Short mmCIF file of C-alpha atoms in Angstrom, two decimals:
data_model
loop_
_atom_site.label_atom_id
_atom_site.label_comp_id
_atom_site.label_asym_id
_atom_site.label_seq_id
_atom_site.Cartn_x
_atom_site.Cartn_y
_atom_site.Cartn_z
CA MET F 1 -25.75 -14.17 -34.29
CA ASN F 2 -27.75 -10.94 -34.66
CA ASN F 3 -30.99 -12.91 -34.93
CA MET F 4 -30.14 -14.92 -31.83
CA LEU F 5 -29.21 -11.86 -29.75
CA GLY F 6 -32.29 -10.04 -31.00
CA LYS F 7 -34.54 -12.32 -28.95
CA LYS F 8 -34.96 -11.30 -25.30
CA ARG F 9 -35.06 -14.92 -24.15
CA ASN F 10 -31.65 -15.63 -25.64
CA VAL F 11 -30.18 -12.46 -24.15
CA ALA F 12 -31.59 -13.41 -20.75
CA CYS F 13 -29.82 -16.78 -20.92
CA PHE F 14 -26.47 -15.03 -21.29
CA VAL F 15 -27.18 -12.38 -18.65
CA LEU F 16 -28.79 -14.68 -16.05
CA PRO F 17 -25.62 -16.44 -14.72
CA ALA F 18 -23.81 -13.13 -14.12
CA LEU F 19 -26.97 -11.62 -12.64
CA ILE F 20 -27.36 -14.52 -10.20
CA LEU F 21 -23.75 -14.17 -9.05
CA PHE F 22 -24.13 -10.42 -8.67
CA VAL F 23 -27.30 -10.79 -6.60
CA CYS F 24 -25.83 -13.55 -4.41
CA PHE F 25 -22.47 -11.93 -3.72
CA SER F 26 -23.34 -8.21 -3.84
CA ILE F 27 -27.03 -7.39 -3.42
CA ILE F 28 -27.94 -9.97 -0.74
CA PRO F 29 -24.88 -9.24 1.48
CA LEU F 30 -25.63 -5.53 1.14
CA ILE F 31 -29.24 -6.04 2.26
CA ILE F 32 -28.10 -8.22 5.18
CA SER F 33 -25.56 -5.57 6.25
CA GLY F 34 -28.28 -2.93 6.07
CA ILE F 35 -30.51 -5.03 8.33
CA TYR F 36 -27.72 -5.79 10.82
CA SER F 37 -26.89 -2.08 11.04
CA PHE F 38 -30.13 -1.46 12.94
CA PHE F 39 -29.29 -4.02 15.62
CA GLN F 40 -26.85 -4.47 18.46
CA TYR F 41 -25.44 -7.87 17.54
CA ASP F 42 -22.28 -9.83 18.29
CA GLY F 43 -22.77 -12.48 15.61
CA ILE F 44 -23.84 -15.19 18.05
CA GLY F 45 -26.24 -13.93 20.70
CA LYS F 46 -29.60 -12.20 20.53
CA MET F 47 -30.14 -9.32 18.13
CA ASN F 48 -31.37 -6.18 19.90
CA PHE F 49 -33.06 -3.59 17.71
CA ILE F 50 -31.61 -0.10 18.34
CA GLY F 51 -32.77 1.72 15.21
CA LEU F 52 -30.32 4.40 14.13
CA GLY F 53 -28.20 3.94 17.25
CA ASN F 54 -25.20 2.57 15.36
CA TYR F 55 -25.26 5.47 12.90
CA LEU F 56 -25.59 8.04 15.68
CA ARG F 57 -22.64 6.39 17.41
CA MET F 58 -20.54 6.64 14.25
CA PHE F 59 -20.95 10.36 13.77
CA ALA F 60 -21.51 11.59 17.33
CA GLU F 61 -19.28 9.41 19.51
CA ASP F 62 -16.67 7.56 17.46
CA ARG F 63 -13.81 10.02 16.83
CA HIS F 64 -11.84 7.25 15.11
CA PHE F 65 -14.56 6.96 12.47
CA ILE F 66 -14.48 10.70 11.73
CA LYS F 67 -10.69 10.45 11.39
CA ALA F 68 -11.08 7.46 9.06
CA VAL F 69 -13.55 9.32 6.83
CA THR F 70 -11.21 12.32 6.72
CA ASN F 71 -8.33 10.06 5.67
CA SER F 72 -10.42 8.50 2.92
CA LEU F 73 -11.29 11.97 1.58
CA ILE F 74 -7.58 12.88 1.60
CA LEU F 75 -6.94 9.74 -0.47
CA VAL F 76 -9.73 10.80 -2.85
CA GLY F 77 -8.07 14.20 -3.28
CA ALA F 78 -4.66 12.64 -3.93
CA SER F 79 -6.18 10.29 -6.51
CA LEU F 80 -7.98 13.07 -8.36
CA LEU F 81 -5.20 15.67 -8.23
CA ILE F 82 -2.13 13.44 -8.65
CA GLN F 83 -3.06 10.01 -9.96
CA LEU F 84 -5.45 10.95 -12.77
CA PRO F 85 -3.42 13.88 -14.22
CA ILE F 86 -0.28 11.72 -14.37
CA SER F 87 -2.27 8.91 -15.99
CA LEU F 88 -3.74 11.29 -18.57
CA ILE F 89 -0.36 12.79 -19.45
CA LEU F 90 1.21 9.34 -19.88
CA ALA F 91 -1.72 8.22 -22.05
CA MET F 92 -1.41 11.27 -24.29
CA VAL F 93 2.32 10.72 -24.72
CA LEU F 94 1.96 7.01 -25.51
CA ALA F 95 -0.99 7.55 -27.85
CA ARG F 96 1.24 9.63 -30.14
CA GLY F 97 3.08 6.46 -31.11
CA VAL F 98 6.38 6.87 -29.28
CA LYS F 99 9.14 4.32 -29.72
CA GLY F 100 8.62 1.36 -27.39
CA GLU F 101 4.94 2.18 -26.92
CA GLN F 102 3.91 -1.40 -26.15
CA PHE F 103 6.79 -1.87 -23.69
CA PHE F 104 5.97 1.27 -21.70
CA ARG F 105 2.28 0.42 -21.73
CA THR F 106 3.06 -2.94 -20.16
CA VAL F 107 5.50 -1.52 -17.60
CA TYR F 108 3.07 1.16 -16.42
CA PHE F 109 0.27 -1.38 -16.07
CA LEU F 110 2.39 -3.99 -14.27
CA PRO F 111 1.75 -2.70 -10.68
CA VAL F 112 -1.99 -3.13 -11.24
CA VAL F 113 -1.74 -6.90 -11.72
CA ILE F 114 0.55 -7.36 -8.70
CA SER F 115 -1.25 -8.25 -5.48
CA SER F 116 -1.80 -5.36 -3.09
CA MET F 117 -0.30 -7.55 -0.37
CA VAL F 118 2.94 -7.72 -2.34
CA ILE F 119 2.82 -3.98 -3.09
CA GLY F 120 2.30 -3.27 0.61
CA GLN F 121 5.24 -5.42 1.65
CA LEU F 122 7.43 -3.80 -1.00
CA TRP F 123 6.67 -0.26 0.17
CA MET F 124 7.04 -1.28 3.83
CA LYS F 125 10.62 -2.22 3.02
CA MET F 126 11.15 1.09 1.22
CA PHE F 127 9.87 3.05 4.23
CA ASN F 128 11.78 0.98 6.77
CA SER F 129 13.73 3.20 9.17
CA ASP F 130 16.87 1.00 9.24
CA TYR F 131 17.40 -0.35 5.72
CA GLY F 132 14.65 1.37 3.73
CA LEU F 133 15.42 2.90 0.34
CA LEU F 134 13.97 6.29 1.26
CA ASN F 135 16.06 6.75 4.38
CA GLY F 136 19.06 5.35 2.50
CA LEU F 137 18.73 8.02 -0.18
CA ILE F 138 18.43 10.76 2.43
CA ARG F 139 21.56 9.45 4.21
CA ALA F 140 23.39 9.38 0.88
CA MET F 141 22.63 13.09 0.48
CA GLY F 142 24.73 13.86 3.56
CA TYR F 143 22.35 13.25 6.47
CA SER F 144 24.21 10.22 7.81
CA ASP F 145 22.30 10.09 11.09
CA PHE F 146 18.84 10.26 9.50
CA ASN F 147 16.69 7.42 10.90
CA TYR F 148 13.05 8.44 10.55
CA SER F 149 10.30 5.85 11.10
CA TRP F 150 7.74 6.75 8.45
CA LEU F 151 5.10 4.10 9.18
CA SER F 152 5.21 4.20 12.98
CA ASN F 153 4.93 7.98 13.31
CA PRO F 154 1.30 9.23 13.47
CA GLU F 155 2.25 12.35 11.51
CA THR F 156 3.45 10.48 8.41
CA ALA F 157 1.92 6.98 8.63
CA PHE F 158 -1.16 7.68 6.53
CA LEU F 159 0.65 9.85 3.97
CA SER F 160 3.14 7.01 3.56
CA THR F 161 0.28 4.71 2.54
CA VAL F 162 -1.16 7.30 0.15
CA VAL F 163 2.01 7.23 -1.99
CA PRO F 164 1.78 3.52 -3.00
CA ALA F 165 -2.02 3.70 -3.22
CA VAL F 166 -1.74 6.47 -5.81
CA TRP F 167 1.23 4.88 -7.59
CA GLN F 168 -0.29 1.41 -7.97
CA TYR F 169 -3.25 2.45 -10.13
CA ILE F 170 -1.65 5.07 -12.34
CA GLY F 171 -1.20 2.42 -15.04
CA TYR F 172 -4.82 1.30 -14.70
CA HIS F 173 -6.24 4.74 -15.48
CA MET F 174 -3.51 5.35 -18.04
CA LEU F 175 -4.69 2.34 -20.03
CA ILE F 176 -8.31 3.51 -19.92
CA PHE F 177 -7.31 7.00 -21.10
CA TYR F 178 -5.06 5.46 -23.75
CA ALA F 179 -7.90 3.35 -25.15
CA GLY F 180 -10.19 6.38 -25.17
CA ILE F 181 -7.66 8.51 -27.06
CA LYS F 182 -7.06 5.75 -29.60
CA SER F 183 -10.80 5.51 -30.24
CA ILE F 184 -11.00 9.18 -31.33
CA SER F 185 -11.22 9.47 -35.10
CA PRO F 186 -7.99 10.72 -36.76
CA ASP F 187 -10.14 13.02 -38.92
CA TYR F 188 -10.44 15.49 -36.02
CA TYR F 189 -6.66 15.74 -35.68
CA GLU F 190 -6.13 16.04 -39.44
CA ALA F 191 -8.63 18.90 -39.60
CA ALA F 192 -6.93 20.63 -36.64
CA GLN F 193 -3.52 20.22 -38.31
CA ILE F 194 -4.82 21.78 -41.52
CA ASP F 195 -6.18 24.72 -39.51
CA GLY F 196 -2.78 25.19 -37.87
CA ALA F 197 -3.83 24.29 -34.33
CA SER F 198 -1.07 23.87 -31.73
CA LYS F 199 -0.67 20.74 -29.63
CA TRP F 200 -2.14 22.55 -26.64
CA GLN F 201 -5.21 23.55 -28.67
CA VAL F 202 -5.59 20.02 -30.01
CA ASN F 203 -5.49 18.55 -26.50
CA THR F 204 -7.82 21.11 -24.92
CA LYS F 205 -10.29 21.57 -27.79
CA ILE F 206 -10.44 18.03 -29.22
CA THR F 207 -8.91 15.34 -27.03
CA LEU F 208 -10.22 16.36 -23.61
CA PRO F 209 -13.81 17.21 -24.72
CA LEU F 210 -14.12 13.91 -26.59
CA LEU F 211 -12.65 12.07 -23.60
CA ALA F 212 -15.35 13.37 -21.24
CA PRO F 213 -17.13 9.98 -20.86
CA VAL F 214 -13.79 8.25 -20.24
CA VAL F 215 -12.70 10.90 -17.74
CA LYS F 216 -16.00 10.49 -15.90
CA THR F 217 -15.46 6.74 -15.67
CA CYS F 218 -11.93 7.17 -14.32
CA VAL F 219 -13.06 9.80 -11.80
CA ILE F 220 -15.78 7.47 -10.50
CA PHE F 221 -13.38 4.53 -10.29
CA SER F 222 -10.79 6.69 -8.55
CA ILE F 223 -13.23 8.10 -5.98
CA THR F 224 -14.99 4.84 -5.14
CA GLY F 225 -11.69 2.95 -5.02
CA SER F 226 -10.30 5.49 -2.54
CA LEU F 227 -13.42 5.47 -0.36
CA ARG F 228 -13.32 1.68 0.00
CA ALA F 229 -9.53 1.35 0.22
CA PHE F 230 -8.49 -1.44 2.57
CA ASP F 231 -5.89 -4.06 1.68
CA LEU F 232 -2.84 -1.86 1.01
CA ILE F 233 -3.38 0.26 4.13
CA TYR F 234 -4.15 -2.75 6.27
CA VAL F 235 -0.93 -4.50 5.19
CA MET F 236 1.29 -1.47 5.73
CA THR F 237 -0.06 -0.03 8.99
CA GLY F 238 -3.16 -1.95 10.07
CA GLY F 239 -4.80 1.43 10.63
CA GLY F 240 -2.18 2.51 13.18
CA PRO F 241 -0.32 3.86 14.92
CA ASN F 242 -3.03 4.95 17.33
CA HIS F 243 -5.62 4.91 14.49
CA ALA F 244 -3.67 7.62 12.59
CA SER F 245 -3.93 5.81 9.22
CA GLU F 246 -7.40 4.38 9.74
CA VAL F 247 -9.88 4.39 6.84
CA PRO F 248 -13.54 3.31 7.03
CA ALA F 249 -12.83 -0.17 5.62
CA THR F 250 -10.06 -0.97 8.12
CA LEU F 251 -12.20 0.33 10.98
CA MET F 252 -15.12 -1.76 9.75
CA TYR F 253 -12.93 -4.88 9.53
CA ASN F 254 -11.65 -4.45 13.09
CA ASN F 255 -15.15 -3.90 14.48
CA LEU F 256 -16.62 -6.85 12.61
CA PHE F 257 -13.98 -9.55 12.88
CA ARG F 258 -11.81 -8.53 15.84
CA LYS F 259 -14.27 -6.95 18.26
CA GLY F 260 -17.37 -8.89 17.20
CA LEU F 261 -19.46 -5.73 16.77
CA TYR F 262 -21.49 -7.04 13.85
CA GLY F 263 -24.21 -4.42 14.10
CA TYR F 264 -21.84 -1.47 14.36
CA GLY F 265 -19.46 -2.85 11.74
CA SER F 266 -22.37 -3.46 9.35
CA ALA F 267 -23.44 0.16 9.78
CA GLN F 268 -19.97 1.26 8.76
CA ALA F 269 -20.00 -1.10 5.76
CA PHE F 270 -23.39 0.22 4.69
CA PHE F 271 -22.14 3.79 5.06
CA ILE F 272 -19.23 3.06 2.67
CA VAL F 273 -21.67 1.78 0.04
CA VAL F 274 -24.00 4.76 0.41
CA GLU F 275 -21.04 7.15 0.31
CA CYS F 276 -19.80 5.62 -2.96
CA LEU F 277 -23.29 5.85 -4.49
CA ILE F 278 -23.64 9.52 -3.51
CA PHE F 279 -20.28 10.46 -5.01
CA THR F 280 -21.08 8.47 -8.17
CA PHE F 281 -24.36 10.37 -8.56
CA ILE F 282 -22.66 13.74 -8.03
CA VAL F 283 -19.90 12.99 -10.57
CA SER F 284 -22.45 11.77 -13.12
CA ARG F 285 -24.42 14.99 -12.76
CA LEU F 286 -21.29 17.14 -13.07
CA PHE F 287 -20.17 15.39 -16.26
CA LYS F 288 -23.62 15.30 -17.86
CA LYS F 289 -23.15 18.54 -19.81
CA ALA F 290 -19.61 17.62 -20.86
CA GLU F 291 -20.83 14.28 -22.22
CA GLU F 292 -23.59 16.02 -24.16
CA ASN F 293 -21.05 18.38 -25.70
CA ALA F 294 -18.78 15.45 -26.60
CA SER F 295 -21.63 13.62 -28.35
CA ALA F 296 -22.50 16.79 -30.27
CA ILE F 297 -19.00 17.16 -31.76
#
């Protein structure tokens, strides 16, 4: 096997099918979207070249787009400050070998494998103003006349979609953290125990520094996933009411497939890709020193 994989021609045979699929379904559509973004195009008629007109329209004229970008950044903040810390804490607890470890690992990961459409419908029922679980709990606490419409009020519609978006992928990042913790050599912990280190010192001086590459991966996944969020928000609110819960992907979908603005929608799609690449580069640079320290331990 080692001899076979040592030859570049053999490696290319294994890589080529995946590379062809990646180019056909990722690179080529991205290039086409980039080209369309410089044109005024409805998908059928003549393409009129307008240069950076679509991009200028996004940032200078379209207030809904600015609102959508702001919402996506709020989702990024919620993912980094709520989702990842909870995932890390759960991973640390499970990695100690608690009773029922495999059961809890499966339960926490279960929302990840459920379709976002199903998750969206589930949380829509929970936020329902008439028979929703949330309003029901508030009524049970003594507010019998409480009848708040969480998803149809512009003040709370987007925040109501942030809750399930954060909740759904806690188990995903938890499993990544869990695998990273399990891969750390027990020798480090044995040496720390001999030296009389506390649990806090073990976590902050051993576990977290050695987890730097894993943390970087989860941060990148969390940021890029939030920036291109679509399905859950689209199911629950469709970007409404009055564009209050709009994110770039829902706005792009409406412009492309409902309004027929292929040029403008492609510019928004291309912006999402560039935005994800910029954040990925920034995170990689920020974690570079931490990864070097982890490899030196």
